[in-house]
Each structure stands twice: as structure tokens, then as C-alpha cells.
mmCIF file of C-alpha atoms in Angstrom:
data_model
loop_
_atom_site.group_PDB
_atom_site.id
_atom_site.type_symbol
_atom_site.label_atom_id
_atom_site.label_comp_id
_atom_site.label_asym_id
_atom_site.label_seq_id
_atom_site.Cartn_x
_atom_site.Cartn_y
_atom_site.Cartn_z
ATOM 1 C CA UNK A 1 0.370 5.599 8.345
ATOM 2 C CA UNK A 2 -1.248 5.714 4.819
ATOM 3 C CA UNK A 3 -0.730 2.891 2.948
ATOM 4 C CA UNK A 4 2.325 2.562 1.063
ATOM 5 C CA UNK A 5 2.385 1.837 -2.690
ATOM 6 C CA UNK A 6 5.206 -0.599 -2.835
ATOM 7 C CA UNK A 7 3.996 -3.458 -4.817
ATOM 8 C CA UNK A 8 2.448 -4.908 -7.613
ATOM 9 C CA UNK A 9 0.509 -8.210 -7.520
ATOM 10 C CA UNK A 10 -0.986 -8.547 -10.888
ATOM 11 C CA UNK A 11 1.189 -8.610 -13.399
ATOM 12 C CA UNK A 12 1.611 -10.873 -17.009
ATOM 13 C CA UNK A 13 3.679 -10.997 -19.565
ATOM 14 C CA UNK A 14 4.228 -11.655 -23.047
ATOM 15 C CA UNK A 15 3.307 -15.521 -21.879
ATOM 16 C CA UNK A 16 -0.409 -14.719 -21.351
ATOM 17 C CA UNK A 17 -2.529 -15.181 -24.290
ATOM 18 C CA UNK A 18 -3.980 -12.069 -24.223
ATOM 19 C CA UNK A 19 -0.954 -10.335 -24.293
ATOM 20 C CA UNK A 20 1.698 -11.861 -26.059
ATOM 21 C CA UNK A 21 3.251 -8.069 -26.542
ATOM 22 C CA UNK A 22 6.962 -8.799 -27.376
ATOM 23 C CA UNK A 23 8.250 -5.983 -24.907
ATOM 24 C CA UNK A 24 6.385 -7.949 -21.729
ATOM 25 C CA UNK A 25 9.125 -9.385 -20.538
ATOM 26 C CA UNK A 26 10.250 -10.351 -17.339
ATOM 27 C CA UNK A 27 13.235 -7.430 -17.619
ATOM 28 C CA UNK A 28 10.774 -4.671 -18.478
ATOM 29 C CA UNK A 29 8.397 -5.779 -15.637
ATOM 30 C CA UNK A 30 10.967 -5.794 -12.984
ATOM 31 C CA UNK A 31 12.014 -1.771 -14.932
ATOM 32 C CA UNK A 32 9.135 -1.242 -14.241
ATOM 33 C CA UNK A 33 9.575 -1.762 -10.500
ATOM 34 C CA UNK A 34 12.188 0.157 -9.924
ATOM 35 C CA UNK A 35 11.465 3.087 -11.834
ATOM 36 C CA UNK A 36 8.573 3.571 -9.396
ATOM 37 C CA UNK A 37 9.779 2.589 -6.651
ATOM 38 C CA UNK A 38 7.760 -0.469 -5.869
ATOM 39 C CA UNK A 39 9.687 -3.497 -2.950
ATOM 40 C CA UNK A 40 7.738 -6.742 -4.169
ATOM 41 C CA UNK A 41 5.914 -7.680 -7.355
ATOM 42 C CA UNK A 42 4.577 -10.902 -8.948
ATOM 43 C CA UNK A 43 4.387 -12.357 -12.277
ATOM 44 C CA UNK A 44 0.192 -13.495 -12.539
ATOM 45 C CA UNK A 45 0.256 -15.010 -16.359
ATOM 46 C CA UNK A 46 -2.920 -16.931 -16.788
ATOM 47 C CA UNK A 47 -2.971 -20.471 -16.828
ATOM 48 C CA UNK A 48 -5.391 -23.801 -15.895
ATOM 49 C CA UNK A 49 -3.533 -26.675 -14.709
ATOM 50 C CA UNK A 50 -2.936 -29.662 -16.740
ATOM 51 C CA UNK A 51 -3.717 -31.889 -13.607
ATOM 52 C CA UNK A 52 -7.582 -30.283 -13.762
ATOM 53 C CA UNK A 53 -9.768 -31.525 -16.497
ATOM 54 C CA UNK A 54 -12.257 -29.289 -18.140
ATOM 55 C CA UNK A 55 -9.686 -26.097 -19.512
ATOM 56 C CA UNK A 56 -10.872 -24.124 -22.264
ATOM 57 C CA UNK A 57 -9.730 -24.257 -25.774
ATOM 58 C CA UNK A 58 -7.677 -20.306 -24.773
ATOM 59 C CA UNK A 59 -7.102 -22.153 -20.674
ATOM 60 C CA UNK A 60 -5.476 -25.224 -22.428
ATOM 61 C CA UNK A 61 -2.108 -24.036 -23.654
ATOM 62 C CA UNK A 62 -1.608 -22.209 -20.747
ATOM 63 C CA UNK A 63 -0.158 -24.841 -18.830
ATOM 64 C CA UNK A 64 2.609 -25.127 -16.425
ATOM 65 C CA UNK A 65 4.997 -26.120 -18.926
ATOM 66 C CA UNK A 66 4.018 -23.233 -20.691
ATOM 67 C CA UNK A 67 4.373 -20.737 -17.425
ATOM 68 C CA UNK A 68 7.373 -21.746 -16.421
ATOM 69 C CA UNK A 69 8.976 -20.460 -19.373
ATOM 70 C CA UNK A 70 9.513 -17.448 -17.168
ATOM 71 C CA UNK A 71 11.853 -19.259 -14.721
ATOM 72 C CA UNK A 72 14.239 -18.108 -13.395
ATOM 73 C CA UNK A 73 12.821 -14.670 -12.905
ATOM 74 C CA UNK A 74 15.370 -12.525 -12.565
ATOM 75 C CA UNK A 75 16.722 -10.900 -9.090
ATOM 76 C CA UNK A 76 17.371 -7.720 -7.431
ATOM 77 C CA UNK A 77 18.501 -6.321 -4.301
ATOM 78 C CA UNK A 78 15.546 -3.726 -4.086
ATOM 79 C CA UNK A 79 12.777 -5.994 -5.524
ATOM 80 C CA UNK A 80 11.397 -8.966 -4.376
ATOM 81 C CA UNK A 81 9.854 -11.133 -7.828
ATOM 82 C CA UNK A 82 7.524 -13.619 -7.014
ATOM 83 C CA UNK A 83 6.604 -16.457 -9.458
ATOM 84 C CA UNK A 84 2.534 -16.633 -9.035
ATOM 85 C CA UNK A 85 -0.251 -17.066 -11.530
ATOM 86 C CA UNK A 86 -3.818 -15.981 -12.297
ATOM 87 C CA UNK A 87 -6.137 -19.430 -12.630
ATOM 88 C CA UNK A 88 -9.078 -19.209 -13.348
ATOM 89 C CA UNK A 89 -13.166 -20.947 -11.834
ATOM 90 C CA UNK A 90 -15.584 -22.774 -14.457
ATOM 91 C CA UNK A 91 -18.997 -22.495 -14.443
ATOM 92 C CA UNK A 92 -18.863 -25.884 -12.289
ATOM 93 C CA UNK A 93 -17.291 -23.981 -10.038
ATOM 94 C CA UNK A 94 -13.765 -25.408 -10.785
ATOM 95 C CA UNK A 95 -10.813 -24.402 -9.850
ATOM 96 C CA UNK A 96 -8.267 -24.427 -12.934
ATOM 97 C CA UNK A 97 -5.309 -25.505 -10.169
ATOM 98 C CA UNK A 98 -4.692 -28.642 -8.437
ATOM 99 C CA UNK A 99 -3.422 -28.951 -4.906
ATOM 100 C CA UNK A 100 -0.050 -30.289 -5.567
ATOM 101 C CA UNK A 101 0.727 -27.249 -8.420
ATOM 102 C CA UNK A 102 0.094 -24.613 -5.749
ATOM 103 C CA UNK A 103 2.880 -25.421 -3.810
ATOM 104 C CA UNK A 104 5.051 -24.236 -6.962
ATOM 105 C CA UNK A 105 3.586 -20.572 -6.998
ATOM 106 C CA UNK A 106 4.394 -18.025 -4.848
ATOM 107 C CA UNK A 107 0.635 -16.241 -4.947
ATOM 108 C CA UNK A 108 -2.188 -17.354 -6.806
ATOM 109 C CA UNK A 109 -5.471 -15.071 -7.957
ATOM 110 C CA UNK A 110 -8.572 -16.201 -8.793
ATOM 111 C CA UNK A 111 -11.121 -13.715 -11.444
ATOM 112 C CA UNK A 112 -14.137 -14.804 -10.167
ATOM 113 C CA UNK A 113 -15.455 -12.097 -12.378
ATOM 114 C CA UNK A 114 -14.323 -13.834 -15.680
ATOM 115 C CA UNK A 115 -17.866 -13.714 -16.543
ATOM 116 C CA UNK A 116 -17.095 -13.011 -20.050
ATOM 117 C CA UNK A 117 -16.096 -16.499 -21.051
ATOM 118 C CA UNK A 118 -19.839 -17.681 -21.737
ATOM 119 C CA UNK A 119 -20.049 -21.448 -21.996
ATOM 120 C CA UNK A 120 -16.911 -21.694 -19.675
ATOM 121 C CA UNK A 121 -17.392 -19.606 -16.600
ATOM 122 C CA UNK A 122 -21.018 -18.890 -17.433
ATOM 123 C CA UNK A 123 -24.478 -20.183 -19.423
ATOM 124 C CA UNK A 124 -24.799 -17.983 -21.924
ATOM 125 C CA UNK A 125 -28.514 -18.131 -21.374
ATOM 126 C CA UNK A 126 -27.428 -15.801 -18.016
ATOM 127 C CA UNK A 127 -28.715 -12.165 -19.266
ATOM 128 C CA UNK A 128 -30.355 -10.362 -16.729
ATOM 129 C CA UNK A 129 -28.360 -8.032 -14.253
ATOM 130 C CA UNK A 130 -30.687 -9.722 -10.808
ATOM 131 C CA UNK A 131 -29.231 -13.579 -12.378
ATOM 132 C CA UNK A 132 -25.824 -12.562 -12.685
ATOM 133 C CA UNK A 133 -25.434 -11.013 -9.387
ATOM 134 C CA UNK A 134 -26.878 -13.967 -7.768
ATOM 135 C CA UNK A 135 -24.625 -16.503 -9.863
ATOM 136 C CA UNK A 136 -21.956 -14.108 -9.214
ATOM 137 C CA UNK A 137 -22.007 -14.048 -5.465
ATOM 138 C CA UNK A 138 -22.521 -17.959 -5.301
ATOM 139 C CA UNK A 139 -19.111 -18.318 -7.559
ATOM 140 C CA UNK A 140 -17.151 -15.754 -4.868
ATOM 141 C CA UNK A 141 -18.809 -18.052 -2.057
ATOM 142 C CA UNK A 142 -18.520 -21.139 -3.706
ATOM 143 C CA UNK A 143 -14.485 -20.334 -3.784
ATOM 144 C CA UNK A 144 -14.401 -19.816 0.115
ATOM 145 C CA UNK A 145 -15.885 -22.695 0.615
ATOM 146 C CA UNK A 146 -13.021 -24.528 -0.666
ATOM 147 C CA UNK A 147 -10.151 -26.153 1.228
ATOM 148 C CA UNK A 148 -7.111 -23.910 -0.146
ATOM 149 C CA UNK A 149 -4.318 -22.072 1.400
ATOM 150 C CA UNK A 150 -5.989 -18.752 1.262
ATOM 151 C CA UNK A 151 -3.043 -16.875 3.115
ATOM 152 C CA UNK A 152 -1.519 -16.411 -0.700
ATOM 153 C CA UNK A 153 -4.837 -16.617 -2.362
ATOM 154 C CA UNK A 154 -5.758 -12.853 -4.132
ATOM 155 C CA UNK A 155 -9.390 -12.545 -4.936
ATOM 156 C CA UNK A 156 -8.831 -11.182 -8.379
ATOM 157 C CA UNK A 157 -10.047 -7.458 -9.891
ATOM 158 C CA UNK A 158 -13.819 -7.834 -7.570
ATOM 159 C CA UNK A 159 -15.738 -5.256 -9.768
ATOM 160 C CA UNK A 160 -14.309 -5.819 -13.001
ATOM 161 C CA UNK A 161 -16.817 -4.732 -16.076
ATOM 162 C CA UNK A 162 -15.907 -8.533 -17.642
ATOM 163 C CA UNK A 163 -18.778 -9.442 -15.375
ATOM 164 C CA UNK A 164 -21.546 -7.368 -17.781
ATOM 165 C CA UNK A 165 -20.398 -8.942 -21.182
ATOM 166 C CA UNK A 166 -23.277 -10.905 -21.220
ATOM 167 C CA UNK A 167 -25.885 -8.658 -19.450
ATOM 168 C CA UNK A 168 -28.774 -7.082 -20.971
ATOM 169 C CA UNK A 169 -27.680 -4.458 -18.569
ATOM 170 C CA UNK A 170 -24.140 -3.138 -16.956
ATOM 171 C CA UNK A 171 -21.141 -3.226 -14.791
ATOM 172 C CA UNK A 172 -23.354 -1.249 -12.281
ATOM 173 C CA UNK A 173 -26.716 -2.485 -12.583
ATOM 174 C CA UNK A 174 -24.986 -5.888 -11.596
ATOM 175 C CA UNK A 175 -23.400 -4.622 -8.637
ATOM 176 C CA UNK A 176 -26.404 -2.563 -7.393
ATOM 177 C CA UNK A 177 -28.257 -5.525 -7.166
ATOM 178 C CA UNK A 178 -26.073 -6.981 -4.636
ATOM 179 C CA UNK A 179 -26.957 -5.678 -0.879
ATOM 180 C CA UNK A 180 -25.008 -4.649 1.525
ATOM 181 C CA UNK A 181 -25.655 -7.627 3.513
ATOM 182 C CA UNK A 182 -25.182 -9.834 0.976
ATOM 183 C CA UNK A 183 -21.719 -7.916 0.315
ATOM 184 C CA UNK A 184 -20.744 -8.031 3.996
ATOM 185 C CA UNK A 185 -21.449 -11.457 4.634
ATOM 186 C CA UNK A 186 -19.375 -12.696 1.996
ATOM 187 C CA UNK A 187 -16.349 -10.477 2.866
ATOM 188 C CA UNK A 188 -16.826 -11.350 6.408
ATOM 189 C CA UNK A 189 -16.053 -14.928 5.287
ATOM 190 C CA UNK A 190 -12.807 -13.363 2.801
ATOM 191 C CA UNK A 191 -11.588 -11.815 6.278
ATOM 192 C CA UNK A 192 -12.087 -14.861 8.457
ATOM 193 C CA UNK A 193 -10.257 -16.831 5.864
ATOM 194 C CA UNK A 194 -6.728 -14.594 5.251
ATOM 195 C CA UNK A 195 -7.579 -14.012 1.231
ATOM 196 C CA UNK A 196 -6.617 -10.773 -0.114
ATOM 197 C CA UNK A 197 -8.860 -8.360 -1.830
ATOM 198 C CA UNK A 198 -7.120 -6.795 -4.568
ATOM 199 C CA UNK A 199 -7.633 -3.027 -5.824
ATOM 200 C CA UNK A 200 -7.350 -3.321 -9.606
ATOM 201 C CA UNK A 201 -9.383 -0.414 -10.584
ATOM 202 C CA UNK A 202 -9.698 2.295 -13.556
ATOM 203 C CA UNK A 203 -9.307 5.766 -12.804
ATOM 204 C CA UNK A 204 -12.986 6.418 -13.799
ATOM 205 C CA UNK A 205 -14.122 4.279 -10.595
ATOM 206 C CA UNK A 206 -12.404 5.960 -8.059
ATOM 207 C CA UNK A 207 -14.952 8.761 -7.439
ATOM 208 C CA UNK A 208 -17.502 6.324 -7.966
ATOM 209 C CA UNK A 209 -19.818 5.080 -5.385
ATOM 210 C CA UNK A 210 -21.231 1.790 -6.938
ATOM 211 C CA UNK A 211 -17.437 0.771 -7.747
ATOM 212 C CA UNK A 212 -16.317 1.513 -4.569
ATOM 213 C CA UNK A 213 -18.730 -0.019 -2.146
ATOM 214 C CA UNK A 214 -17.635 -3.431 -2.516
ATOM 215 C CA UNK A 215 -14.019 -2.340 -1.269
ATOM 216 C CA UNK A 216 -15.810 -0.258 1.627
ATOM 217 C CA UNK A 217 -17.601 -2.850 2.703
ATOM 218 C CA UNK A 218 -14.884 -5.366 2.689
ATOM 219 C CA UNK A 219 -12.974 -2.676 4.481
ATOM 220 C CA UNK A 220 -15.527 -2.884 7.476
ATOM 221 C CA UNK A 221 -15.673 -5.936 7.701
ATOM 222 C CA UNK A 222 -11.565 -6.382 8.442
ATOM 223 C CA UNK A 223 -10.661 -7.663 4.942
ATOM 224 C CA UNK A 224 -6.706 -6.986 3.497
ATOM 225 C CA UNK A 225 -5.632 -4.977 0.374
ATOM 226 C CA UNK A 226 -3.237 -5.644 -2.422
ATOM 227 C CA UNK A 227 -2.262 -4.471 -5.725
ATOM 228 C CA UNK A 228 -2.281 -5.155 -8.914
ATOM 229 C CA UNK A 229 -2.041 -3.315 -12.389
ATOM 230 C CA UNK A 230 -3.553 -6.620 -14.494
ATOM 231 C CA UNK A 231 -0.325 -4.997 -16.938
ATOM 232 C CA UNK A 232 -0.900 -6.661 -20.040
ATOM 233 C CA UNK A 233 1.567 -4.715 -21.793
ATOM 234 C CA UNK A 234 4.606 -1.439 -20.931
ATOM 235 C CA UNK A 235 1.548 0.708 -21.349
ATOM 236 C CA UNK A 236 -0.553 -0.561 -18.392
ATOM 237 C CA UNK A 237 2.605 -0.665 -16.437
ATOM 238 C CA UNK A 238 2.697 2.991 -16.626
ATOM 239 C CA UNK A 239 -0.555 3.740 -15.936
ATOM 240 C CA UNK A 240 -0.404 1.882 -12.960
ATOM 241 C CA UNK A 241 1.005 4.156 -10.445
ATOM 242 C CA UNK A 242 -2.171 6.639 -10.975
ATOM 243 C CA UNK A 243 -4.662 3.844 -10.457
ATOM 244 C CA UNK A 244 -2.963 2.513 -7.260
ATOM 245 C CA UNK A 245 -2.819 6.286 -5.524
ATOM 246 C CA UNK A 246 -6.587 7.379 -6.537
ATOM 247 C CA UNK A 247 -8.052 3.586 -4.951
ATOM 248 C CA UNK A 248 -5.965 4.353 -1.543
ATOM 249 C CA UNK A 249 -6.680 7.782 -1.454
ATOM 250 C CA UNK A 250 -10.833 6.689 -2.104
ATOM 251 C CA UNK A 251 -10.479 4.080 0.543
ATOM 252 C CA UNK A 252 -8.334 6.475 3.107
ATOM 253 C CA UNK A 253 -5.982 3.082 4.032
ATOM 254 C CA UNK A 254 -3.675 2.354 6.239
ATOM 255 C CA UNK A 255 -0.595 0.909 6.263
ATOM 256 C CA UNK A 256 -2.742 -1.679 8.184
ATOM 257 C CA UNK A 257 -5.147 -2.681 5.550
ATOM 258 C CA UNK A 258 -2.315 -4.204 3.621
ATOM 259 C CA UNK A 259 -2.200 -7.706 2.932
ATOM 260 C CA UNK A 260 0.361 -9.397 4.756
ATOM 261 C CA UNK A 261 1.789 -11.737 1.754
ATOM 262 C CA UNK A 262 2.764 -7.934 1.176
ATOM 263 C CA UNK A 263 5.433 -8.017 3.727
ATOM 264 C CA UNK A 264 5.996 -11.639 4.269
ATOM 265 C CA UNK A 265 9.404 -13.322 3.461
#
């Protein structure tokens, strides 16, 4: 059966600082749900755990006080709303989340790709597409290696462009210079460990092979699927819908490529 668009992993509202759009809200997210038709979706604002030293001057304020301003979220008999957030991993390879605090979210994604934060999840002095591919693979195996409850873990938007902000080069030229070996042995390890892989991707990259060999890769090699728009605002919402039927039509998936956090609960 082809997989079935019926959730939404990736969400924030008006509480992420990069959003902050007054009509984010909880209400219009869960709208949002139902006029689409989705069964489970998950509020992902950003935040770094007060618990973990080293946040950001933008992390720092994004606290779980600050987070669970969204509590309660509200309920529905046809959607499930899920209370999860989007940390984030220094360039010490810190995690932005403490133990203890992930027992209080529902899912948890981690941007290894946040590359654009220079100083915080990178050295600036990191320029050339061959270095950033190579510090970007040790970050995504750097995470596995990590003793974490990866069965609600999301590996966060995998070939997002945030990675080239710093590159002499692009997007591309960063992800061309990672193998296919190289590719497959890390999401041999994503498999092994439960994480999901989530499709977060713009229209543009859906007919396009350097975008999409990550995700075929990772398909080979037994890895699980989810969702999410990254909605930063009604707008994204919307567009949303497009995005998720062009990445499972490019990927031809199943019903059984779905994560299982998916359909868990």
C-alpha cells in the first residue's frame, strides 16, 4: 500500500524564535490537520535545555519554561497532538537536551544540518564543500553514537540547504561529496538504531537526484520515514500537503517505510 499522508511531525509555532507569527497557534495548527486530513501531528518549537550548558544567545530563551507555554495542547477525536520539540547539536557535538527533559516530550528532532549557526554548530573557518561534508557526516555519526531513546528520535530535514551557508560552494556540491558508502554506512547505523528519517523537502528537490539520494539510500538500507512541514507560519502549513505527495511519490513508499512513532499509541 502506498504510503499514507496522515501526519505531520515538524511543526512550530508562534513560540519559536524564528517565527513568532501571531496566527501560529496551537488552534490553527491542529486546522490545519483536519482540513487535510492528517491522524497525528506534533508541535517541534525549538528549544536547548536549561539543564545543558553551552545554549546560544537565540538557544537560550528557548527553554522549557518557555515551551511549555503551549500546554495543554488542545484535543480532538480525529487528531492525535503530540507535545515534542526540535533541539538542537553544538559544534562540541552537544546535545541541547538532557536525559531527564526527554521524558517530558512526546518526539524529539535533532537538525544536524543547522550548519548555519557559525561559531555554535560550526567554525566559521569551515568553507570548503570536501570539510563540511566530512564535519557533517561526523556530527550525524557522532549523534548515533549517543545513548538516547532513538525510537522517538527524528533525524531532522537531512539535506537541508542551511548546511551551505558557510560554503564557498552549495547545497549540492556538499552532498556530492559524500559517497554512497559513506551514506549507507551511516544510515545502516540510523536503521539498526529505530531513528526516523524525516522527508522535509522543497518541491524543487523532488525530481532531483543529488537531493534525493540520501533518502534512497537510507531507503536500502531499511531506514523509516516521517513527516514534517518545518511550518513556521499558516503559509507553510499549506504548502505542505504538495511537498509531502511529490517526496512519496519520488521515493515510491510503502505504507511500510513509515516510522512506527507514526502509528504508535
Amino acid at each position: 500500500m502506498r504510503y499514507i499522508i496522515d501526519h505531520d511531525l515538524h511543526i512550530h509555532s508562534q513560540l519559536s524564535s524564528c517565527s513568532r507569527h501571531p496566527q501560529q497557534t496551537n488552534t490553527t495548527i491542529l486546522d490545519y490537520a483536519k482540513e487535510i486530513g492528517l491522524r497525528h501531528i506534533c508541535l517541534t518549537d525549538h528549544f536547548w535545555d536549561e539543564k545543558v550548558p553551552g545554549a546560544s544567545k537565540w538557544y537560550a530563551p528557548q527553554n522549557y519554561e518557555h515551551l511549555s507555554k503551549a500546554l495543554p495542547l488542545p484535543e480532538d477525536s480525529e487528531v492525535r497532538f503530540d507535545f515534542g520539540c526540535e533541539t538542537d547539536f553544538d559544534r562540541f557535538m552537544t546535545l541541547g537536551i538532557s536525559r531527564e527533559t526527554m521524558d517530558k516530550f512526546a518526539f524529539i528532532i535533532v537538525p544536524t544540518s543547522h550548519l548555519h549557526m557559525t561559531g555554535f554548530t560550526m567554525d566559521k573557518s569551515i568553507t570548503k564543500a570536501t570539510d563540511i561534508a566530512k564535519l557533517y557526516m561526523e556530527r550525524n555519526h557522532a549523534l548515533l553514537d549517543m545513548d538516547l531513546p532513538f525510537e522517538k528520535i527524528g533525524l531532522a530535514h537531512f539535506t537541508c540547504g542551511l548546511m551551505a551557508s558557510n560554503c564557498e560552494g552549495s547545497r549540492d556540491d556538499i552532498l556530492n561529496a559524500i559517497t554512497d558508502n559513506q551514506y549507507a554506512e551511516f544510515f545502516e547505523r540510523v536503521a539498526a538504531k529505530g531513528m526516523g528519517v524525516e522527508l522535509n523537502t522543497p518541491l524543487s528537490d523532488c525530481s532531483s537526484e543529488t537531493a534525493l539520494r540520501p533518502y534512497r539510500i537510507a531507503l536500502d538500507c531499511g531506514c523509516k520515514f516521517y513527516l514534517g512541514s518545518d511550518a513556521h507560519n499558516p503559509d507553510g502549513l499549506m504548502r505542505a500537503l504538495a511537498r509531502f505527495e511529490a517526496m512519496v511519490d519520488a521515493l515510491n513508499l510503502t505504507e511500510n517505510d513509515k516510522f512506527a512513532f507514526v502509528a504508535r499509541g
